[in-house]
mmCIF file of C-alpha atoms and ligand atoms in Angstrom:
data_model
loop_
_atom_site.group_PDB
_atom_site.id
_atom_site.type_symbol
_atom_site.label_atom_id
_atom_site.label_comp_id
_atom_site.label_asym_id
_atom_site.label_seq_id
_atom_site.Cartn_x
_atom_site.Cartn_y
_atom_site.Cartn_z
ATOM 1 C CA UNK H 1 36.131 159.405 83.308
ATOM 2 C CA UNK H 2 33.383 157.331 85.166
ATOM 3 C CA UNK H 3 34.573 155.909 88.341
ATOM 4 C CA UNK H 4 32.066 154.083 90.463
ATOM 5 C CA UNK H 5 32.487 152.340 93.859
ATOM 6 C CA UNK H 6 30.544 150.422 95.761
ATOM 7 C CA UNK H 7 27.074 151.283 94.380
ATOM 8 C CA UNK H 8 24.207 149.609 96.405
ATOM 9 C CA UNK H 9 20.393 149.989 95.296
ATOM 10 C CA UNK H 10 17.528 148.094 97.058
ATOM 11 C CA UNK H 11 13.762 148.228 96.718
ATOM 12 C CA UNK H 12 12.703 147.561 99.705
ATOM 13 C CA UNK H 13 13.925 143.965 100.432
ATOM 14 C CA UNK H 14 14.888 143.288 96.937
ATOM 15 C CA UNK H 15 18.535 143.780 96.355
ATOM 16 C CA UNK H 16 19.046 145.437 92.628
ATOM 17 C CA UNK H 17 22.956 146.311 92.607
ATOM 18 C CA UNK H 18 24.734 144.142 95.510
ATOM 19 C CA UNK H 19 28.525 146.428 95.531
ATOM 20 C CA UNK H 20 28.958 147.368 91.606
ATOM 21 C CA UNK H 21 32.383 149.057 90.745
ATOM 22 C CA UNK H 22 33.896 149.923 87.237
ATOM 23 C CA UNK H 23 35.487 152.448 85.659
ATOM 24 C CA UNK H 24 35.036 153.956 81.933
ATOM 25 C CA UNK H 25 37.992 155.977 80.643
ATOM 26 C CA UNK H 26 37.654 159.518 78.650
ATOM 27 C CA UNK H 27 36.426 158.848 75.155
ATOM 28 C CA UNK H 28 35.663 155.042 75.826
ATOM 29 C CA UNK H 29 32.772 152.554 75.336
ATOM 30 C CA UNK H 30 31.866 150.185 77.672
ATOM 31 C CA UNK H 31 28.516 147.554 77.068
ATOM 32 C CA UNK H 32 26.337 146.286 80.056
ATOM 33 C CA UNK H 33 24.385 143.313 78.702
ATOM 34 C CA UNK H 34 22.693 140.556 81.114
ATOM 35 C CA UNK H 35 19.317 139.128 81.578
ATOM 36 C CA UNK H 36 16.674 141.087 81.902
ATOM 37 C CA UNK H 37 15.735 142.160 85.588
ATOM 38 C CA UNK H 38 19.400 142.162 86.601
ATOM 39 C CA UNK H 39 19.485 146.165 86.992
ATOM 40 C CA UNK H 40 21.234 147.225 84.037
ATOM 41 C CA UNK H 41 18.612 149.936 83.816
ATOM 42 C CA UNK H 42 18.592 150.598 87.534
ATOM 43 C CA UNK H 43 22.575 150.607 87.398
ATOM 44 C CA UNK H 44 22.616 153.210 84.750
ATOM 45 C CA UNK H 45 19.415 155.570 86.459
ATOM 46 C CA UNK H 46 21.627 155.518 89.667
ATOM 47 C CA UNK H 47 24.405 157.311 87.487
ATOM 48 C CA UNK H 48 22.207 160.318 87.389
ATOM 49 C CA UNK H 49 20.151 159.640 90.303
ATOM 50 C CA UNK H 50 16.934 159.173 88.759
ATOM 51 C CA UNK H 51 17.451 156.541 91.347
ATOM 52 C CA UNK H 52 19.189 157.162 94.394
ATOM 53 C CA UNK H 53 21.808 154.759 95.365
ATOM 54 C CA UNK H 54 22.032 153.368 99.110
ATOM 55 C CA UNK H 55 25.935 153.886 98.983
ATOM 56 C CA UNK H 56 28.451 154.974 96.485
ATOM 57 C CA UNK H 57 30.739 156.998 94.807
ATOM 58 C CA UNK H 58 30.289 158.098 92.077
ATOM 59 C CA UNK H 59 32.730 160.646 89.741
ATOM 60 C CA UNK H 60 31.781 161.600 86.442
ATOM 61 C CA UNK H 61 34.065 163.959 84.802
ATOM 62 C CA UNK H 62 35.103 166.756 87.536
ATOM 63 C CA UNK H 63 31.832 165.974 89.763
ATOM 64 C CA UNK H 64 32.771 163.745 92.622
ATOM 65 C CA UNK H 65 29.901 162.628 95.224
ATOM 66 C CA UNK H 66 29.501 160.413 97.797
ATOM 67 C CA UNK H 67 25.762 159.105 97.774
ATOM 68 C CA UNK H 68 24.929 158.711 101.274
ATOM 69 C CA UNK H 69 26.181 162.521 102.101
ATOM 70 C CA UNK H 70 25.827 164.582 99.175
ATOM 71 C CA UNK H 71 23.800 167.890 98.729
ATOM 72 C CA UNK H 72 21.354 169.022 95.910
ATOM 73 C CA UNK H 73 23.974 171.069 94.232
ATOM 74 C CA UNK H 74 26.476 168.127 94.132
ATOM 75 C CA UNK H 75 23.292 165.925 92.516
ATOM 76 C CA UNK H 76 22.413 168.940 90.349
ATOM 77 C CA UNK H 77 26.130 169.177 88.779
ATOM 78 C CA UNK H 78 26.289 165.425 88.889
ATOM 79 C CA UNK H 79 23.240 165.194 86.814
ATOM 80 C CA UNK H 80 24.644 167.942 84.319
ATOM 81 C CA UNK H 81 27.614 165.466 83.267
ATOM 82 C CA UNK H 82 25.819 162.878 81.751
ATOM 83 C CA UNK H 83 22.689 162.642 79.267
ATOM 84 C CA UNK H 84 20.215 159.783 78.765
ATOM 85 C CA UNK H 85 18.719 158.186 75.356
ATOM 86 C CA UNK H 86 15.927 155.808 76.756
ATOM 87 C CA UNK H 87 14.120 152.690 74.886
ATOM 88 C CA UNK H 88 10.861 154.827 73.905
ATOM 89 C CA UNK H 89 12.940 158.240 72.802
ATOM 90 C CA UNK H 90 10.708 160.636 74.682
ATOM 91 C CA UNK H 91 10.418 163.513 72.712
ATOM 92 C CA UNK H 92 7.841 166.176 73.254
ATOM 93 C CA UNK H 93 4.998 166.198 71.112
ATOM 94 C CA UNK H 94 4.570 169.120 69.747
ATOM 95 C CA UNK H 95 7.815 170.118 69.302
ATOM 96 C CA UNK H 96 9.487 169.591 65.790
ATOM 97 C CA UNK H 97 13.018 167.831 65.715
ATOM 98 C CA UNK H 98 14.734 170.878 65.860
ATOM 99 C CA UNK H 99 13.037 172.148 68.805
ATOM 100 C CA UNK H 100 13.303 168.725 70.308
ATOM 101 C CA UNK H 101 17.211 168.971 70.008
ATOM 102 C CA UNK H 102 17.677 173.022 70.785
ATOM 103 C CA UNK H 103 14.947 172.996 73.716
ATOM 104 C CA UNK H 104 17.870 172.278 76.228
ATOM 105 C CA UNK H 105 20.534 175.162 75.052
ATOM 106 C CA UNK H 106 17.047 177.805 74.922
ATOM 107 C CA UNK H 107 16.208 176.986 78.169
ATOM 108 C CA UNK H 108 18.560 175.858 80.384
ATOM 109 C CA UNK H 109 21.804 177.294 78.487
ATOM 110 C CA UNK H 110 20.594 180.674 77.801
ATOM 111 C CA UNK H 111 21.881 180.242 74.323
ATOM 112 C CA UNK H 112 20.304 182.730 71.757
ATOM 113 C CA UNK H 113 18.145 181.138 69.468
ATOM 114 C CA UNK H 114 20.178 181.433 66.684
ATOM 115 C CA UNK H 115 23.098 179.958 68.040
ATOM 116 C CA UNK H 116 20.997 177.033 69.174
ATOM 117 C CA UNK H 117 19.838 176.676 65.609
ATOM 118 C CA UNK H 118 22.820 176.698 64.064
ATOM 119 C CA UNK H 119 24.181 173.590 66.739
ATOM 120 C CA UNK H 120 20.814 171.913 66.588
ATOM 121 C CA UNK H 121 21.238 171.268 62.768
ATOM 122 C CA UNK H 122 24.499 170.746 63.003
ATOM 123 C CA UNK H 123 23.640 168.003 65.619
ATOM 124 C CA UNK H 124 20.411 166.485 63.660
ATOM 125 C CA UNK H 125 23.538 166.316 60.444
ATOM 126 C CA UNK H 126 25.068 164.271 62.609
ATOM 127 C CA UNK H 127 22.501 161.821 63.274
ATOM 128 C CA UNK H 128 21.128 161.977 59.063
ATOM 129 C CA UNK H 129 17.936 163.985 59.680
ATOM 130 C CA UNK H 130 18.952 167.677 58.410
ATOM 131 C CA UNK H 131 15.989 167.491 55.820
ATOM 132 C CA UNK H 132 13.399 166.810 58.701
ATOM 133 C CA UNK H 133 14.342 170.001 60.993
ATOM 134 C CA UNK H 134 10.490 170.411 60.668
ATOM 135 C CA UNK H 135 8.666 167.593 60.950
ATOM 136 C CA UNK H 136 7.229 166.664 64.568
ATOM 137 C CA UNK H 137 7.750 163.381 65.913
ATOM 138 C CA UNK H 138 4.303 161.560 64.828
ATOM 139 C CA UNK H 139 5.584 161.789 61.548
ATOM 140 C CA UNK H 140 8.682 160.526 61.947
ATOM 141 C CA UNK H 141 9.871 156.386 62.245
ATOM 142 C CA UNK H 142 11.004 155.277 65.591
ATOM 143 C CA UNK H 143 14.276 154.611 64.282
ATOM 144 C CA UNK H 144 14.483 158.445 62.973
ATOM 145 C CA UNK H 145 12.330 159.610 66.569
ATOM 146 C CA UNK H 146 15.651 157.811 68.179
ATOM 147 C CA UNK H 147 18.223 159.546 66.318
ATOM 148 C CA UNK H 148 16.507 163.243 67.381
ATOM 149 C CA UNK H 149 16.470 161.808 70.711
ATOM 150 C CA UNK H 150 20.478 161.011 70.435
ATOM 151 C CA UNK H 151 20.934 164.887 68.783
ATOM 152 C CA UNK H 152 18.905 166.301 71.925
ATOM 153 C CA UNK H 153 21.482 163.919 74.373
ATOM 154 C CA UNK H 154 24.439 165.794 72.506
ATOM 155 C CA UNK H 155 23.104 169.090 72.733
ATOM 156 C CA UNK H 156 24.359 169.968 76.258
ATOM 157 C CA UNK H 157 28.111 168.639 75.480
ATOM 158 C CA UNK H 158 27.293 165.894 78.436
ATOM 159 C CA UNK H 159 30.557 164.195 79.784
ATOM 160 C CA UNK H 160 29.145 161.010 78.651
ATOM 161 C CA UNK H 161 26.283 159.721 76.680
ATOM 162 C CA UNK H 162 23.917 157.020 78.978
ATOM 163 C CA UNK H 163 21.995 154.419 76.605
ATOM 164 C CA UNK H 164 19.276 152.015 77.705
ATOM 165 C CA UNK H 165 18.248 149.598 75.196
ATOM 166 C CA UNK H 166 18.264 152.353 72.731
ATOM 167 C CA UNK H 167 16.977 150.175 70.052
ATOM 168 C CA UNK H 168 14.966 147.506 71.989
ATOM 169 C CA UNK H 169 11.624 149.369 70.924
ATOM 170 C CA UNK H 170 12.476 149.687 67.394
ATOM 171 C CA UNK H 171 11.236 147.701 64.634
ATOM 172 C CA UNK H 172 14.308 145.194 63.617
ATOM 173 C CA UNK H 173 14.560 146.796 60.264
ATOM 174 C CA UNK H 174 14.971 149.782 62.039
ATOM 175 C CA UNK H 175 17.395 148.710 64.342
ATOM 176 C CA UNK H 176 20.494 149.659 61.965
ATOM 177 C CA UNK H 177 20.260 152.800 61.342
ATOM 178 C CA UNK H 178 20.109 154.190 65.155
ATOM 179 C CA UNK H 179 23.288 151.586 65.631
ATOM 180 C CA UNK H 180 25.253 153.362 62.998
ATOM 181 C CA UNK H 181 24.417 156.617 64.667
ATOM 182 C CA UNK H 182 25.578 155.464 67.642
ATOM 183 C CA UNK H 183 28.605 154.075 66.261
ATOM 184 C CA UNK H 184 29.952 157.215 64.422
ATOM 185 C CA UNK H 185 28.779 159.213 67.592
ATOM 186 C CA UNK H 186 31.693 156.741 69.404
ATOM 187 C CA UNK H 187 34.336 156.982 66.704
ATOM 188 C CA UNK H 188 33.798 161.075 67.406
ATOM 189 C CA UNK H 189 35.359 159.718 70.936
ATOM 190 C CA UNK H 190 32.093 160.038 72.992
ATOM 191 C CA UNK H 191 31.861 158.411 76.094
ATOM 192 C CA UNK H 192 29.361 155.918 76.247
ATOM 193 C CA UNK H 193 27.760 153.574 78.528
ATOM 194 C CA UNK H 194 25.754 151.471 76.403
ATOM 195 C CA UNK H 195 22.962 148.888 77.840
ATOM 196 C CA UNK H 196 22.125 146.761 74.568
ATOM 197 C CA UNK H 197 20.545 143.115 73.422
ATOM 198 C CA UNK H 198 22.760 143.947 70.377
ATOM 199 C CA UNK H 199 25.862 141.698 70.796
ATOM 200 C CA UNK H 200 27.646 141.913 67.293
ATOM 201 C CA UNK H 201 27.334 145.540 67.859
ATOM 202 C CA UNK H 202 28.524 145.354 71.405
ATOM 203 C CA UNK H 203 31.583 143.394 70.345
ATOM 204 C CA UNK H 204 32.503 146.325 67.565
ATOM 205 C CA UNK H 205 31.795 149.727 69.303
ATOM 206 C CA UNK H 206 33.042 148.639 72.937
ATOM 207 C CA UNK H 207 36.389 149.029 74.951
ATOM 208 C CA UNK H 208 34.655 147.409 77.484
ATOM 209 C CA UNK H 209 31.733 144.572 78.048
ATOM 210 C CA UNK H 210 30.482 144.071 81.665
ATOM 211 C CA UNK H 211 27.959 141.141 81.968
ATOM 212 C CA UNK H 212 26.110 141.833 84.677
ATOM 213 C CA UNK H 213 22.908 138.888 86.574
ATOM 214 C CA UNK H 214 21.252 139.276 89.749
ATOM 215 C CA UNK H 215 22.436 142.999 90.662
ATOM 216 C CA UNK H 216 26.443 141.703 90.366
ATOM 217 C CA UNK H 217 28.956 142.393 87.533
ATOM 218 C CA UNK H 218 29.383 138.423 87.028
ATOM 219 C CA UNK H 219 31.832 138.993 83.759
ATOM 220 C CA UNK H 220 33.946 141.808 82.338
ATOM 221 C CA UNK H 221 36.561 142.555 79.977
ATOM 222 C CA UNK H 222 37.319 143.634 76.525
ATOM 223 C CA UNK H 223 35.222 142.408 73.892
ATOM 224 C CA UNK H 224 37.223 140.084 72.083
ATOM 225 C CA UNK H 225 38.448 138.208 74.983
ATOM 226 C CA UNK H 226 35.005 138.459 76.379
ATOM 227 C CA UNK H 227 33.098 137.329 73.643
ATOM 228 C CA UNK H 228 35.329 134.859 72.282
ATOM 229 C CA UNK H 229 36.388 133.257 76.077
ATOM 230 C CA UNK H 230 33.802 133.663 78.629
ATOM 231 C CA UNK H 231 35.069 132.509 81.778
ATOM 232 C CA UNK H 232 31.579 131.975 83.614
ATOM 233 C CA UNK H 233 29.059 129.735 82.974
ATOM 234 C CA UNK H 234 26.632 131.938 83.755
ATOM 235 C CA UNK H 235 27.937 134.292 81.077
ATOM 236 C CA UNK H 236 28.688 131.198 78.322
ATOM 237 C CA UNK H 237 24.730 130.476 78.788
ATOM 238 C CA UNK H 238 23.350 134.229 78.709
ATOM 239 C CA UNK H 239 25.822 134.263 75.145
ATOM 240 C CA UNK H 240 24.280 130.879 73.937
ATOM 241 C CA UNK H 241 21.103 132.415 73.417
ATOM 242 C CA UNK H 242 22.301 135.058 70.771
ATOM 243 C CA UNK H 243 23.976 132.642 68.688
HETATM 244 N N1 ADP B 1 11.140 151.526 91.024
HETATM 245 C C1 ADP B 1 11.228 150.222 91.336
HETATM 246 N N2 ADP B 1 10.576 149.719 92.404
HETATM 247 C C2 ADP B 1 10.681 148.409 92.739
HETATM 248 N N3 ADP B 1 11.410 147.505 92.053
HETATM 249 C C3 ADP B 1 12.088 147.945 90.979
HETATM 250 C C4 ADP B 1 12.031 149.320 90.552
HETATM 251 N N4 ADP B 1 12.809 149.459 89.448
HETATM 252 C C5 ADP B 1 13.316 148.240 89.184
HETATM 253 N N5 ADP B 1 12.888 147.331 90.096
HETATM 254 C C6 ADP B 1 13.265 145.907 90.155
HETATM 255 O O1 ADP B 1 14.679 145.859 90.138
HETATM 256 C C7 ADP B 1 15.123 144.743 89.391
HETATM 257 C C8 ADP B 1 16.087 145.234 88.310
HETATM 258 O O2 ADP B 1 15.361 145.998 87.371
HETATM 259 P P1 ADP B 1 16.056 146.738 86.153
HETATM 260 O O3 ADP B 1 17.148 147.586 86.664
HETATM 261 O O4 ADP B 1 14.972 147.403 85.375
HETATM 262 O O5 ADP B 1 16.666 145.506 85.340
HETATM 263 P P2 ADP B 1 17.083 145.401 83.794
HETATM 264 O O6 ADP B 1 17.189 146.777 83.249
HETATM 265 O O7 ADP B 1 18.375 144.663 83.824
HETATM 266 O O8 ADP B 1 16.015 144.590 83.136
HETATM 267 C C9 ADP B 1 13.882 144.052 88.850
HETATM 268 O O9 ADP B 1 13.567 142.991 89.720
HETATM 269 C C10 ADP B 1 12.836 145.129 88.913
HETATM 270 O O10 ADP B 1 11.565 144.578 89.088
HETATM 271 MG MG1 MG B 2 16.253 147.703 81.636
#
């Protein structure tokens, strides 16, 4: 489970999340999707504390912390729950896929190599890139650089998966095939925060939508009623524009 309360972020004067709460259940999917500048990103950095929240709480699986009081080891275990797939994948350079994805269980998990190998194709499988195990990222397509970048978030068997805009750097004919990834990754019963621009694909891999403008969750609810029956205006405009 993700349970946050009363998460407050400003920069400087500029307030970025004004008193967000939700809740994502084990094994579900919830969508943020809003304008841009209304701290979907910031939202989902506080999570981990790539950003440091002003206040709240925030529990993700057994790791409960409070952020105004909470010591380096609660951050540390915090941190270990969750795993992030960001816009411009960020792999390293000179490492091939595989190393990309088994990096994490070398390093931080101790895991013998072999072992790692074995999960890291397993994982790259997964995401439809067994045959390019070798290859290093400058020779592979953004939307295949994104799906090593989703095996390397699975690697560490996070609590939850944490997308932002996973495909919003992608070329649109690339845009599908990291969207079916992340769709059969759900149906394994991941759970997913997902910030996307992608609303038909919002609507079908979500439990949950939030709608969030100007650092407030204006809108939320499952995706049918949602999408079909906005009750804001705010929310009936934002959806205008991807029809
Ligand atoms: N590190 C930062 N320092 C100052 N302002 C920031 C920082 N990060 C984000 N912001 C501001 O916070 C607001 C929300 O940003 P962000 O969370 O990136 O929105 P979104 O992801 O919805 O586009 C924006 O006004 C942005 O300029
Ligand atoms: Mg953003």
């Amino acid at each position: 489970m993700i349970k946050v309360t009363n998460l407050r972020k400003s920069f400087n004067d500029l307030v970025v999340l004004d008193g967000i709460n939700f809740e994502v259940k084990d094994r579900e999917v919830m969508s943020i999707i809003g304008p841009s500048g209304s701290g979907k990103s910031t939202l989902i950095r506080c999570l981990n504390f790539l950003e440091k929240p002003d206040t709240a709480t925030i529990e993700i699986g057994n790791v409960k912390l409070n952020a105004e009081r909470c010591t380096r080891k609660e951050i540390r275990d915090l941190r270990a729950q969750t795993a992030m797939v960001f816009q411009n994948y960020n792999l390293y350079k000179n490492k091939t896929a595989l190393q990309n994805v088994t990096e994490s269980l070398i390093v931080v998990k101790k895991m013998p190599k072999k072992e790692a190998e074995e999960f890291g194709m397993e994982l790259l499988r997964k995401v439809g890139l067994e045959d390019k195990r070798d290859n290093y990222p400058v020779t592979l397509s953004g939307g295949q650089q994104q799906r090593v970048s989703i095996a390397r978030a699975l690697a560490l068997r996070p609590h939850a998966v944490l997308f932002d805009e996973p495909t919003s750097s992608l070329d649109p004919e690339l845009v599908g095939e990291v969207l079916q990834v992340i769709k059969s990754i759900a149906e394994m019963d991941t759970t997913m925060i997902i910030v996307t621009h992608e609303m038909d694909f919002a609507r079908e891999v979500s439990d949950h939508v939030i709608f969030m403008a100007d650092g407030n969750i204006v809108e939320q609810g499952p995706p049918g009623e949602f999408f079909n029956n906005p009750q804001h205006d705010r929310t009936k405009q934002f959806l205008k524009n991807y029809r």
